[in-house]
Amino acid sequence: MFGVASTIAIAFAAPVALAQGSPSAKQTLSLDAQPLGDALIEISDMFGVTVLATEDMVADKSTPNTAGTYSAQEALDAILDGSGLSASPNENGDFIV
């Protein structure tokens, strides 16, 4: 698996082609409480964005039930709420946790 300090794309594997989307476009989201890494993958797929985090950041963290209409940033803020983590976009439009 990955080293403790390794940086990983949210897919936790080799890079994959993501659906084209607009991070600022709002989409309806309905996620059950789940491991944080799984929720980040869903957000990444839904909005067609790359989310970068280290494996140790998301280990042993879970998300609350999350439902509503969100932009990619708003969705990430919602699922990261209470985790002690935040996500910020970089100049390429990727989100860094």
PDB file of C-alpha atoms in Angstrom:
ATOM      1  CA  MET A   1       0.000   0.000   0.000  1.00  0.00           C
ATOM      2  CA  PHE A   2       1.096   3.632   0.241  1.00  0.00           C
ATOM      3  CA  GLY A   3       3.695   5.003   2.605  1.00  0.00           C
ATOM      4  CA  VAL A   4       2.513   7.118   5.488  1.00  0.00           C
ATOM      5  CA  ALA A   5       3.648  10.388   3.912  1.00  0.00           C
ATOM      6  CA  SER A   6       2.672   9.569   0.338  1.00  0.00           C
ATOM      7  CA  THR A   7       0.309  11.863  -1.502  1.00  0.00           C
ATOM      8  CA  ILE A   8      -2.521  10.127  -3.257  1.00  0.00           C
ATOM      9  CA  ALA A   9      -5.200  11.073  -5.708  1.00  0.00           C
ATOM     10  CA  ILE A  10      -8.595  10.434  -4.269  1.00  0.00           C
ATOM     11  CA  ALA A  11      -9.047   7.369  -6.440  1.00  0.00           C
ATOM     12  CA  PHE A  12      -6.270   5.791  -4.303  1.00  0.00           C
ATOM     13  CA  ALA A  13      -4.874   4.200  -7.458  1.00  0.00           C
ATOM     14  CA  ALA A  14      -3.383   5.113 -10.804  1.00  0.00           C
ATOM     15  CA  PRO A  15      -4.897   8.273 -12.280  1.00  0.00           C
ATOM     16  CA  VAL A  16      -8.182   7.711 -14.032  1.00  0.00           C
ATOM     17  CA  ALA A  17     -10.096   9.827 -16.514  1.00  0.00           C
ATOM     18  CA  LEU A  18     -12.797  11.732 -14.725  1.00  0.00           C
ATOM     19  CA  ALA A  19     -16.038  12.969 -16.195  1.00  0.00           C
ATOM     20  CA  GLN A  20     -15.857  16.519 -17.439  1.00  0.00           C
ATOM     21  CA  GLY A  21     -17.668  18.795 -15.086  1.00  0.00           C
ATOM     22  CA  SER A  22     -17.612  22.235 -13.651  1.00  0.00           C
ATOM     23  CA  PRO A  23     -16.523  22.525 -10.023  1.00  0.00           C
ATOM     24  CA  SER A  24     -18.691  25.632  -9.639  1.00  0.00           C
ATOM     25  CA  ALA A  25     -21.819  24.026 -11.121  1.00  0.00           C
ATOM     26  CA  LYS A  26     -24.284  22.974  -8.453  1.00  0.00           C
ATOM     27  CA  GLN A  27     -25.393  19.362  -8.278  1.00  0.00           C
ATOM     28  CA  THR A  28     -27.763  17.484  -6.029  1.00  0.00           C
ATOM     29  CA  LEU A  29     -25.890  15.289  -3.603  1.00  0.00           C
ATOM     30  CA  SER A  30     -27.170  12.564  -1.304  1.00  0.00           C
ATOM     31  CA  LEU A  31     -24.467  10.640   0.546  1.00  0.00           C
ATOM     32  CA  ASP A  32     -24.898   8.322   3.484  1.00  0.00           C
ATOM     33  CA  ALA A  33     -22.373   8.453   6.313  1.00  0.00           C
ATOM     34  CA  GLN A  34     -19.307   6.534   5.090  1.00  0.00           C
ATOM     35  CA  PRO A  35     -15.513   6.432   5.224  1.00  0.00           C
ATOM     36  CA  LEU A  36     -14.079   9.813   4.232  1.00  0.00           C
ATOM     37  CA  GLY A  37     -11.996   8.385   1.381  1.00  0.00           C
ATOM     38  CA  ASP A  38     -15.083   6.835  -0.223  1.00  0.00           C
ATOM     39  CA  ALA A  39     -17.019  10.098   0.028  1.00  0.00           C
ATOM     40  CA  LEU A  40     -14.143  12.049  -1.528  1.00  0.00           C
ATOM     41  CA  ILE A  41     -14.112   9.609  -4.453  1.00  0.00           C
ATOM     42  CA  GLU A  42     -17.844  10.168  -4.971  1.00  0.00           C
ATOM     43  CA  ILE A  43     -17.401  13.955  -4.939  1.00  0.00           C
ATOM     44  CA  SER A  44     -14.475  13.652  -7.353  1.00  0.00           C
ATOM     45  CA  ASP A  45     -16.506  11.525  -9.756  1.00  0.00           C
ATOM     46  CA  MET A  46     -19.653  13.628  -9.491  1.00  0.00           C
ATOM     47  CA  PHE A  47     -17.977  16.958 -10.203  1.00  0.00           C
ATOM     48  CA  GLY A  48     -15.179  15.716 -12.471  1.00  0.00           C
ATOM     49  CA  VAL A  49     -12.458  17.159 -10.248  1.00  0.00           C
ATOM     50  CA  THR A  50      -9.296  15.751  -8.733  1.00  0.00           C
ATOM     51  CA  VAL A  51      -9.064  15.724  -4.948  1.00  0.00           C
ATOM     52  CA  LEU A  52      -5.633  15.160  -3.436  1.00  0.00           C
ATOM     53  CA  ALA A  53      -5.031  13.971   0.112  1.00  0.00           C
ATOM     54  CA  THR A  54      -2.585  11.817   1.996  1.00  0.00           C
ATOM     55  CA  GLU A  55      -3.762   8.388   2.977  1.00  0.00           C
ATOM     56  CA  ASP A  56      -3.129   9.025   6.661  1.00  0.00           C
ATOM     57  CA  MET A  57      -5.315  12.163   6.534  1.00  0.00           C
ATOM     58  CA  VAL A  58      -8.444  10.221   5.604  1.00  0.00           C
ATOM     59  CA  ALA A  59      -7.747   7.016   7.519  1.00  0.00           C
ATOM     60  CA  ASP A  60     -10.188   6.325  10.332  1.00  0.00           C
ATOM     61  CA  LYS A  61     -12.374   9.330   9.427  1.00  0.00           C
ATOM     62  CA  SER A  62     -15.978   9.189   8.331  1.00  0.00           C
ATOM     63  CA  THR A  63     -18.473  11.658   6.931  1.00  0.00           C
ATOM     64  CA  PRO A  64     -21.918  12.655   8.115  1.00  0.00           C
ATOM     65  CA  ASN A  65     -25.028  12.010   6.039  1.00  0.00           C
ATOM     66  CA  THR A  66     -24.923  14.780   3.455  1.00  0.00           C
ATOM     67  CA  ALA A  67     -27.766  15.890   1.207  1.00  0.00           C
ATOM     68  CA  GLY A  68     -28.472  19.064  -0.705  1.00  0.00           C
ATOM     69  CA  THR A  69     -27.434  21.052  -3.735  1.00  0.00           C
ATOM     70  CA  TYR A  70     -23.765  21.953  -3.726  1.00  0.00           C
ATOM     71  CA  SER A  71     -20.835  23.155  -5.820  1.00  0.00           C
ATOM     72  CA  ALA A  72     -17.711  20.974  -5.566  1.00  0.00           C
ATOM     73  CA  GLN A  73     -16.228  23.274  -2.888  1.00  0.00           C
ATOM     74  CA  GLU A  74     -19.482  23.302  -0.904  1.00  0.00           C
ATOM     75  CA  ALA A  75     -19.787  19.514  -1.118  1.00  0.00           C
ATOM     76  CA  LEU A  76     -16.216  19.046   0.105  1.00  0.00           C
ATOM     77  CA  ASP A  77     -16.840  21.512   2.937  1.00  0.00           C
ATOM     78  CA  ALA A  78     -19.956  19.562   3.935  1.00  0.00           C
ATOM     79  CA  ILE A  79     -18.318  16.132   4.020  1.00  0.00           C
ATOM     80  CA  LEU A  80     -15.190  17.441   5.743  1.00  0.00           C
ATOM     81  CA  ASP A  81     -17.214  19.216   8.435  1.00  0.00           C
ATOM     82  CA  GLY A  82     -16.087  18.020  11.845  1.00  0.00           C
ATOM     83  CA  SER A  83     -13.066  16.124  10.481  1.00  0.00           C
ATOM     84  CA  GLY A  84     -10.530  18.837  11.248  1.00  0.00           C
ATOM     85  CA  LEU A  85      -9.702  18.951   7.526  1.00  0.00           C
ATOM     86  CA  SER A  86     -10.495  21.411   4.750  1.00  0.00           C
ATOM     87  CA  ALA A  87     -10.112  21.449   0.974  1.00  0.00           C
ATOM     88  CA  SER A  88      -8.830  24.311  -1.146  1.00  0.00           C
ATOM     89  CA  PRO A  89      -8.612  24.565  -4.928  1.00  0.00           C
ATOM     90  CA  ASN A  90      -5.223  25.079  -6.520  1.00  0.00           C
ATOM     91  CA  GLU A  91      -4.410  26.965  -9.740  1.00  0.00           C
ATOM     92  CA  ASN A  92      -5.193  23.844 -11.813  1.00  0.00           C
ATOM     93  CA  GLY A  93      -8.664  23.436 -10.347  1.00  0.00           C
ATOM     94  CA  ASP A  94      -7.652  20.422  -8.265  1.00  0.00           C
ATOM     95  CA  PHE A  95      -8.696  20.349  -4.619  1.00  0.00           C
ATOM     96  CA  ILE A  96      -6.041  19.827  -1.965  1.00  0.00           C
ATOM     97  CA  VAL A  97      -7.145  18.458   1.429  1.00  0.00           C
TER      98      VAL A  97
END
